[in-house]
Tab-separated table of C-alpha atoms in Angstrom:
chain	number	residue	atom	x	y	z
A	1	UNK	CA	102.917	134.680	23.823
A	2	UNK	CA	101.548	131.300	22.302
A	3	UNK	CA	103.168	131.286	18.544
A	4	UNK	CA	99.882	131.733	16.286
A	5	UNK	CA	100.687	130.548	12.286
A	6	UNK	CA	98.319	131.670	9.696
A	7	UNK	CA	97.424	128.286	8.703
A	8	UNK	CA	96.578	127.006	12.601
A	9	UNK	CA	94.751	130.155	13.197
A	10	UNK	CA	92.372	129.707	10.025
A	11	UNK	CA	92.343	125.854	10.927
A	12	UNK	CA	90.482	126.801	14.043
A	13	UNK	CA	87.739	128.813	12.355
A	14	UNK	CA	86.935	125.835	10.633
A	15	UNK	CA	86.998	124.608	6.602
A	16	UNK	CA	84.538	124.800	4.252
A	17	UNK	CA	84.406	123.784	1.141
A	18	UNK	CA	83.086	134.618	-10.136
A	19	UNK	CA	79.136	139.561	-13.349
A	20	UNK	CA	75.461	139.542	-12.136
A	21	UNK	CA	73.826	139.823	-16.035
A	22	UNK	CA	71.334	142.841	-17.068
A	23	UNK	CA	68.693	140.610	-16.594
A	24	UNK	CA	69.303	139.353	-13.235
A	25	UNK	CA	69.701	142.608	-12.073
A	26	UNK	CA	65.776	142.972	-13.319
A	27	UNK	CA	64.622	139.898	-11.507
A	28	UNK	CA	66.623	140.979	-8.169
A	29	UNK	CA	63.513	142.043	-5.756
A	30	UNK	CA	61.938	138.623	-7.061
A	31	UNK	CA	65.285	136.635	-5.937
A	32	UNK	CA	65.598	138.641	-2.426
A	33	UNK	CA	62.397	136.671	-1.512
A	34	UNK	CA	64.935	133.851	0.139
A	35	UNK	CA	67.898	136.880	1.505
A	36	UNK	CA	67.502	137.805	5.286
A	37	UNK	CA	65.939	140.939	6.613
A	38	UNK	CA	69.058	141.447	9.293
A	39	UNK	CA	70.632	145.193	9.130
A	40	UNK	CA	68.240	147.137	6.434
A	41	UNK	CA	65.779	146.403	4.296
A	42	UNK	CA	66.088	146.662	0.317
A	43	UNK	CA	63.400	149.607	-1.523
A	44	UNK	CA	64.853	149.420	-5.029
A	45	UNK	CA	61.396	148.666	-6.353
A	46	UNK	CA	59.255	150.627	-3.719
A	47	UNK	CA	58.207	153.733	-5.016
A	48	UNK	CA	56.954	155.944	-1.766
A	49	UNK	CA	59.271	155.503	0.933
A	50	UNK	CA	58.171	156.836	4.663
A	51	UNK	CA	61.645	158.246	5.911
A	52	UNK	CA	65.336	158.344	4.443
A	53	UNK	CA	66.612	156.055	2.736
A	54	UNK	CA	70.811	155.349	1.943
A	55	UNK	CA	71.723	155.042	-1.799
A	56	UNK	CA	74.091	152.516	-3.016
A	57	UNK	CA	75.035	152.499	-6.285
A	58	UNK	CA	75.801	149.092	-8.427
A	59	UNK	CA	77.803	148.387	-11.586
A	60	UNK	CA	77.818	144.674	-13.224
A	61	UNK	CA	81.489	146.093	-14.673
A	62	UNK	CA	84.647	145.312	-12.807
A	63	UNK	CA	87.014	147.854	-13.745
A	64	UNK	CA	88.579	150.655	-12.905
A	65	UNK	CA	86.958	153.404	-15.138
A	66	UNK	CA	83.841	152.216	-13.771
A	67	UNK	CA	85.034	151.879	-10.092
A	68	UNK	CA	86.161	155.773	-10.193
A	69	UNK	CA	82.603	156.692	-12.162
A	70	UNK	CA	81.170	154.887	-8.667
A	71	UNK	CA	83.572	156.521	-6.199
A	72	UNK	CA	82.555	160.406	-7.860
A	73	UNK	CA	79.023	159.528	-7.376
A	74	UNK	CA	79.823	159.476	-2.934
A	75	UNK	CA	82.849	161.160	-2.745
A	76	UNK	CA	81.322	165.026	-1.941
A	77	UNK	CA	82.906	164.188	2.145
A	78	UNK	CA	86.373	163.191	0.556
A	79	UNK	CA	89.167	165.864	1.465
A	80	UNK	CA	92.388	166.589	2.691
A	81	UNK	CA	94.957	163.645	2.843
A	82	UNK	CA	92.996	160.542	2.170
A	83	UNK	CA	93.750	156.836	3.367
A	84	UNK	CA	92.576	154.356	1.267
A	85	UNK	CA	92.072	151.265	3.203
A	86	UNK	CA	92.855	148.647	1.084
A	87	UNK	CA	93.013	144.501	2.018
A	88	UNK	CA	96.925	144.078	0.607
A	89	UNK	CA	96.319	140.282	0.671
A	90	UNK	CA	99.040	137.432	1.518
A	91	UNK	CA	101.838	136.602	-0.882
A	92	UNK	CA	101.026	135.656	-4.221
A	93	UNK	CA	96.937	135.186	-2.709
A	94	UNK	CA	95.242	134.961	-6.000
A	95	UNK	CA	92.147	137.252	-5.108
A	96	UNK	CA	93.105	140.552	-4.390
A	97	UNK	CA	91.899	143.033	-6.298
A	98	UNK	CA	93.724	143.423	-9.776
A	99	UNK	CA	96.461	145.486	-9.026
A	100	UNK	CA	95.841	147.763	-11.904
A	101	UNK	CA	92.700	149.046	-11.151
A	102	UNK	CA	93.849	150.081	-8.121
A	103	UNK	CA	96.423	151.950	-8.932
A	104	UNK	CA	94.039	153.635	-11.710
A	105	UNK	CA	91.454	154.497	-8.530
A	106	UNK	CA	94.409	155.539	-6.371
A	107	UNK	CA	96.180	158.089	-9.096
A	108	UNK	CA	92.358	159.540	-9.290
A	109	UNK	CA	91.868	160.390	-5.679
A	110	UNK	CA	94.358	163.215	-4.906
A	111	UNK	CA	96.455	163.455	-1.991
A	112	UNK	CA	95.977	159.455	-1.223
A	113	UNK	CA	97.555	156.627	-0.422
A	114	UNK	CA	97.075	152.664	0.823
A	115	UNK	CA	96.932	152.477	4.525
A	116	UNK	CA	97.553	149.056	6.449
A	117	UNK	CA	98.065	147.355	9.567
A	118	UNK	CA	99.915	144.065	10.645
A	119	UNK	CA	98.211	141.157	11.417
A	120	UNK	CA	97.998	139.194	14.940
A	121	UNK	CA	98.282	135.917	13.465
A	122	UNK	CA	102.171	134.847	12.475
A	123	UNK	CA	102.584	134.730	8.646
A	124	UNK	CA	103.983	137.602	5.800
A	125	UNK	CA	102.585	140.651	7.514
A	126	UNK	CA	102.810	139.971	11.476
A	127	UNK	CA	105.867	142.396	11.330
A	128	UNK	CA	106.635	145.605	9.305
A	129	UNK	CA	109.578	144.057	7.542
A	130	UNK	CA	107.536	140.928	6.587
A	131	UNK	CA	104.725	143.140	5.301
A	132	UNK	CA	106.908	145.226	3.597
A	133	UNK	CA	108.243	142.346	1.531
A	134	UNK	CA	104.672	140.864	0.925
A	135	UNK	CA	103.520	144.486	-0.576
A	136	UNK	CA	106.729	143.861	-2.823
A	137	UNK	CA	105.835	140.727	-4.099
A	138	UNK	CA	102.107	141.753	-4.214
A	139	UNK	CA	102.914	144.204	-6.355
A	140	UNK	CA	101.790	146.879	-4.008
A	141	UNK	CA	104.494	149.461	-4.780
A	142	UNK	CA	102.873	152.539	-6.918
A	143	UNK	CA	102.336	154.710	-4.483
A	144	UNK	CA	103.265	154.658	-0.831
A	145	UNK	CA	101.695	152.019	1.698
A	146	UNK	CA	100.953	153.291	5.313
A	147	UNK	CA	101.351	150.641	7.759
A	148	UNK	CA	99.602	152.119	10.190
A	149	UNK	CA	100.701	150.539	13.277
A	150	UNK	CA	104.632	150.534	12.166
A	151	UNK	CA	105.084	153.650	14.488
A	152	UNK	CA	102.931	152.678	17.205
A	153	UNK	CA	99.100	152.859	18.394
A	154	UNK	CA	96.053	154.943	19.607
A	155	UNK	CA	92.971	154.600	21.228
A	156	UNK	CA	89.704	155.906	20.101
A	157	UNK	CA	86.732	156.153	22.010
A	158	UNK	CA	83.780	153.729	20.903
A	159	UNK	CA	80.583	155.149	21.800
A	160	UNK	CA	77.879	152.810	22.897
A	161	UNK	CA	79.547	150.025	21.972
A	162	UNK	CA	78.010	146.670	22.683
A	163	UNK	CA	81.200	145.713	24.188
A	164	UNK	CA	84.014	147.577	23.303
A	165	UNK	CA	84.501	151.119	25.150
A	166	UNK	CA	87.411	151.970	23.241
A	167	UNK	CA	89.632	150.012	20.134
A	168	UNK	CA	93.737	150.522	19.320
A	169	UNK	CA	94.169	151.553	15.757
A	170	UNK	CA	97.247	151.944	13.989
A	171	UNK	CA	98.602	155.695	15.338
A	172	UNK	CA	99.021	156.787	12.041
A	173	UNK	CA	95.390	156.535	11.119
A	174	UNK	CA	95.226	159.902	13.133
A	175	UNK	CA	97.167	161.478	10.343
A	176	UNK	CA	94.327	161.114	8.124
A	177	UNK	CA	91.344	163.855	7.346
A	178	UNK	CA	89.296	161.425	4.958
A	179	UNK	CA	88.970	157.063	4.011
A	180	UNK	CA	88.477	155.350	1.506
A	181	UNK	CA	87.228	151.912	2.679
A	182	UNK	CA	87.656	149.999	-0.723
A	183	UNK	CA	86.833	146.405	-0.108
A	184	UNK	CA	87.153	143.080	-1.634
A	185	UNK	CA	84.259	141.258	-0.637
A	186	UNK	CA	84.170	137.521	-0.012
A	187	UNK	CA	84.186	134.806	2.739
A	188	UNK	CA	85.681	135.104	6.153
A	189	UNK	CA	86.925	131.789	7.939
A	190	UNK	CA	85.401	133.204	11.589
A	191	UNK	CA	83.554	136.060	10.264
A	192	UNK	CA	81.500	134.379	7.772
A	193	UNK	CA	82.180	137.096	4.847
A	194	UNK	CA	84.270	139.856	5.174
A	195	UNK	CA	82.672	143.377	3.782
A	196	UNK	CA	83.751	147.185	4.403
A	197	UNK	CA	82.747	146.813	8.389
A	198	UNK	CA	85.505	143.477	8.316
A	199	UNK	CA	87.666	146.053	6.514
A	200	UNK	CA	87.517	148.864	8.905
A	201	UNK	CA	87.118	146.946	12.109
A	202	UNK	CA	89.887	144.073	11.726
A	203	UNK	CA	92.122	146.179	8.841
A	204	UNK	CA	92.470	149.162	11.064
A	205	UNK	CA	93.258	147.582	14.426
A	206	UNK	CA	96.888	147.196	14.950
A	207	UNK	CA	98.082	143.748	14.937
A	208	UNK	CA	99.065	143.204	18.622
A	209	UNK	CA	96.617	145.006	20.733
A	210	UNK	CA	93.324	146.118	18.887
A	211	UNK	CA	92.973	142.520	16.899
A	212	UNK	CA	93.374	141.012	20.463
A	213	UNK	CA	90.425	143.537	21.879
A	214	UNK	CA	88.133	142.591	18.699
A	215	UNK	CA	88.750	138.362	18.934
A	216	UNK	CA	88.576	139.138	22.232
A	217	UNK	CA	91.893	137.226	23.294
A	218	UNK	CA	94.536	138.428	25.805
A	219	UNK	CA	97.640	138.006	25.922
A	220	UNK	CA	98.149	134.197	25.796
A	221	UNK	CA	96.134	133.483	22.341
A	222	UNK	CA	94.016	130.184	22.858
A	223	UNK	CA	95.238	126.866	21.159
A	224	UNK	CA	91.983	125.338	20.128
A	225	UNK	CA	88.987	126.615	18.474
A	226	UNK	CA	86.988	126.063	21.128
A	227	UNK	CA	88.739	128.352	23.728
A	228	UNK	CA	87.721	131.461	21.311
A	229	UNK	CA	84.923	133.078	21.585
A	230	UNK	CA	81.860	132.774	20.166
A	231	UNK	CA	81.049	134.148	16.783
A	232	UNK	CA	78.234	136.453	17.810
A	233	UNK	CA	80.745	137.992	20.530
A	234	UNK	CA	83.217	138.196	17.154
A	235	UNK	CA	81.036	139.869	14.877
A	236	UNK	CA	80.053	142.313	17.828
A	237	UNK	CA	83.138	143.020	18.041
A	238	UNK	CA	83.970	143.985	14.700
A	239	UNK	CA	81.027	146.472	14.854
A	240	UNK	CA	81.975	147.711	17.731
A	241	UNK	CA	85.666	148.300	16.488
A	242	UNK	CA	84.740	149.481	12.997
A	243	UNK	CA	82.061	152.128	14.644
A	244	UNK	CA	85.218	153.818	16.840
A	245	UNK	CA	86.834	154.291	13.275
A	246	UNK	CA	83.605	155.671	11.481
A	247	UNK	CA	82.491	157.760	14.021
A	248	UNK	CA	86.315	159.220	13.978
A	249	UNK	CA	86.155	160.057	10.834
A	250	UNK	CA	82.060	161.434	10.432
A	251	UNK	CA	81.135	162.456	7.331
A	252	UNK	CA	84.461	162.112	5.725
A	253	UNK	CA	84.883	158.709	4.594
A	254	UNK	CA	83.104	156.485	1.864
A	255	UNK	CA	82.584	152.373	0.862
A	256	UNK	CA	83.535	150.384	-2.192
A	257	UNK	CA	82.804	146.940	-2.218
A	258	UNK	CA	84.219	144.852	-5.430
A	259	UNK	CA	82.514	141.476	-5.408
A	260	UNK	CA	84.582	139.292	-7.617
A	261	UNK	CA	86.647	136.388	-7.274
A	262	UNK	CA	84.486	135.963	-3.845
A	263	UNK	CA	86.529	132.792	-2.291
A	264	UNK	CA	84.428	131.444	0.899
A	265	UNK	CA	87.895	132.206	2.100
A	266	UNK	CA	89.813	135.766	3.163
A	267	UNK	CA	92.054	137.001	1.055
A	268	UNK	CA	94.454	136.430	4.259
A	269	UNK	CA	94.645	132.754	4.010
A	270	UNK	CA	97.003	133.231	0.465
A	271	UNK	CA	97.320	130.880	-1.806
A	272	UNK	CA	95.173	128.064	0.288
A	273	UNK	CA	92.122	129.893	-0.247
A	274	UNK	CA	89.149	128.083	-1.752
A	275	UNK	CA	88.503	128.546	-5.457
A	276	UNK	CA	85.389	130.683	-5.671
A	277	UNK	CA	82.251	128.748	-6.614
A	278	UNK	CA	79.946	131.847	-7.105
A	279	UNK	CA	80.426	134.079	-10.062
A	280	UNK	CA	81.697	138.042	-10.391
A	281	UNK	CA	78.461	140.337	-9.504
A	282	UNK	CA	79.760	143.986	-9.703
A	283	UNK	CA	80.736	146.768	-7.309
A	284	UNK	CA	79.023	148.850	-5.327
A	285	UNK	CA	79.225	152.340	-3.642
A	286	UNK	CA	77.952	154.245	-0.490
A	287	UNK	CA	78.488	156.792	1.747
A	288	UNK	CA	76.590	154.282	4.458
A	289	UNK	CA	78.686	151.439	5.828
A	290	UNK	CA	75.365	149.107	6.749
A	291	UNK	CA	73.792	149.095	3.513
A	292	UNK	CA	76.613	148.357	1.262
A	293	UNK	CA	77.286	145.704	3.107
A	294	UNK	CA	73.953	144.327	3.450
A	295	UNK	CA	73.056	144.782	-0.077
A	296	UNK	CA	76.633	143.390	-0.828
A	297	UNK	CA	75.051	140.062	1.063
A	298	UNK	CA	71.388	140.177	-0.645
A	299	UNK	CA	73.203	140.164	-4.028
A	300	UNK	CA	74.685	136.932	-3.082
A	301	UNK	CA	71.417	135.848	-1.901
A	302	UNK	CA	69.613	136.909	-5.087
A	303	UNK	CA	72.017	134.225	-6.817
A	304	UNK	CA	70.759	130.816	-7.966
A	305	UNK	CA	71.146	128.602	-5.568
A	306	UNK	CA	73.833	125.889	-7.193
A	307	UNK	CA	75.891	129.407	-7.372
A	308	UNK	CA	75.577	130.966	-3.810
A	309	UNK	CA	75.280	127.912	-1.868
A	310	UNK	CA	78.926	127.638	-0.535
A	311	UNK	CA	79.498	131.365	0.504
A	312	UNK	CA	75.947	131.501	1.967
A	313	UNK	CA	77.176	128.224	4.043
A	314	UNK	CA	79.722	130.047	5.260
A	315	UNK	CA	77.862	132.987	6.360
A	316	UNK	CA	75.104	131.576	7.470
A	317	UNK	CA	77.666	128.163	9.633
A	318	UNK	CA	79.655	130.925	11.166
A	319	UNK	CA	76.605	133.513	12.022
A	320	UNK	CA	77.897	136.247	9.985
A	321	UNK	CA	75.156	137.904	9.575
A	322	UNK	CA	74.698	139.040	13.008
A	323	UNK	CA	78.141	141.498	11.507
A	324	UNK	CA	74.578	143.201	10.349
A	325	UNK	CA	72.196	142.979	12.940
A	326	UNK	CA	74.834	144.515	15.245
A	327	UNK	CA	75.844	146.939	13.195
A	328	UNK	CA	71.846	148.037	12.831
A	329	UNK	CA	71.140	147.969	16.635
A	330	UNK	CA	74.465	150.228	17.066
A	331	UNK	CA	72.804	152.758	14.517
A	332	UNK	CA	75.717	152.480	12.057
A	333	UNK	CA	73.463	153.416	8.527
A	334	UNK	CA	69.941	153.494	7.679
A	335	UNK	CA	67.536	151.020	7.911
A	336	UNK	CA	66.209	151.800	4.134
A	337	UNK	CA	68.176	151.153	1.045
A	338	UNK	CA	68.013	151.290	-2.991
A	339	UNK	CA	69.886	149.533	-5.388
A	340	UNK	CA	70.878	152.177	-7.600
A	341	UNK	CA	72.413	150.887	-11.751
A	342	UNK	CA	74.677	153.121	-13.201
A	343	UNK	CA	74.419	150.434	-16.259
């Protein structure tokens, strides 16, 4: 197998070179004028809406009381033993998600605990015992970790996937009865950002087989950029992948997406991620996977231009948003949203 490091594998996606105020928030349907139509459309300000329509509910507050007043508002599905899928980062990365407010959300949500999986690429989580140590030094170590895959894999069935007919996910995902997909959203090197569908589809593949199926790579893992595939394939992919996982788990699992600190970079690539050039906008809550994610994307949008201009690069360079698109055409949430302050 060709030796993959972290820092080659990012080099081939490609370089590039932190909350939203009260008033902003007012002015937001005004701002979306220049955000893409690509998964669902945004209603906040519509009053008579023909059809459903998926709630997702926003706080300019980044901390934990406010992140568990958010997670009550969607939890009703939430039962049983509960994985909370969780980006654990690289050593010492210096955008993960504050530590304490995490453990705050994760004491709050009984019968839970941080689930995992190793990574293809070779760096401090492409084996259990490396990942292990990296949750040490991360700090991760207040309630267990899951690494999902350390025990093996399992297939689940994707239905109707664009490509995909079936994705390997850590084995011990099947231990589960709910998720909790909390998400640190940002940049992606290939994926353009990374939201709860990056989270799901790339976080709960295991590290040797169902990351190959969704970069669609065998064995032999190409040298050059140029011998991957395409980034539309890749973000098909990833919805294909992330719609075995949510169709596993139905009704039963729930988004948080925590939009600070929102490096053009993944919280994967450590300490040699770009310093974030946007500011902190707030978190937001669903129970539908689309529309967190694409409202996640027309907040960034809806900033001033000098602000969003390098993460929007990104997305837009590496035709991210088709993560939306695909995930729309695959019937993955509604095509209807409101923006919902809990301010």
């Amino acid at each position: 197998m060709e030796n993959l490091t972290r820092r080659n594998f990012f080099k081939m996606a490609g370089t590039v070179a932190v909350g939203l105020a009260a008033s902003q928030f007012t002015s937001f349907k005004s701002a979306l004028a220049q955000a893409p139509v690509i998964g669902s459309t945004d209603f906040t300000h519509t009053a008579d809406i023909n059809g459903s329509y998926a709630k997702v509910y926003f706080t300019k507050h980044i901390d934990a009381q406010h992140l568990i007043k958010l997670y009550d508002l969607i939890n009703e599905g939430i039962y049983g033993k509960v994985a909370i899928k969780l980006h654990t980062g690289e050593q010492h990365g210096p955008n993960i998600l504050p530590r304490d407010m995490v453990q705050a959300f994760q004491a709050h949500v009984p019968n839970s605990n941080i689930v995992e999986t190793n990574t293809l690429y070779v760096g401090d989580r492409d084996t259990t015992e490396k990942h292990r140590e990296t949750l040490r030094v991360n700090g991760w170590m207040f309630c267990p970790v899951d690494i999902m895959d350390e025990d093996g894999t399992a297939m689940l069935p994707v239905r109707g996937g664009m490509h995909l007919k079936e994705i390997s996910v850590g084995k011990n995902m099947l231990n589960y009865d709910s998720m909790v997909v909390l998400t640190h959203f940002k940049g992606h090197p290939r994926g353009g950002f990374g939201g709860s569908m990056k989270n799901l589809a790339i976080g709960c593949a295991d590290g040797q087989i169902g990351k190959r199926m969704v970069h669609g790579v065998g064995q032999v893992l190409p040298k050059t950029s140029a011998e991957w595939p395409g980034e539309e394939r890749f973000m098909e992919n990833m919805a294909d992948s992330a719609k075995g996982t949510i169709d596993y788990f139905g009704k039963h699992i729930v988004y948080l997406n925590v939009m600070r600190r929102m490096s053009v970079d993944c919280d994967c690539t450590g300490t040699s991620a770009a310093e974030p050039t946007i500011p902190d906008i707030g978190i937001l809550a669903s129970t539908d996977l689309l529309d967190i994610d694409q409202a996640s994307v027309d907040l960034v949008y809806a900033q001033p231009e000098r602000y969003r201009h390098d993460l929007v690069e990104r997305i837009e360079s590496r035709k991210g948003l088709r993560q939306l698109s695909a995930m729309r055409e695959l019937k993955m949430g509604n095509d209807k949203y409101k923006l919902i302050s809990i301010d």
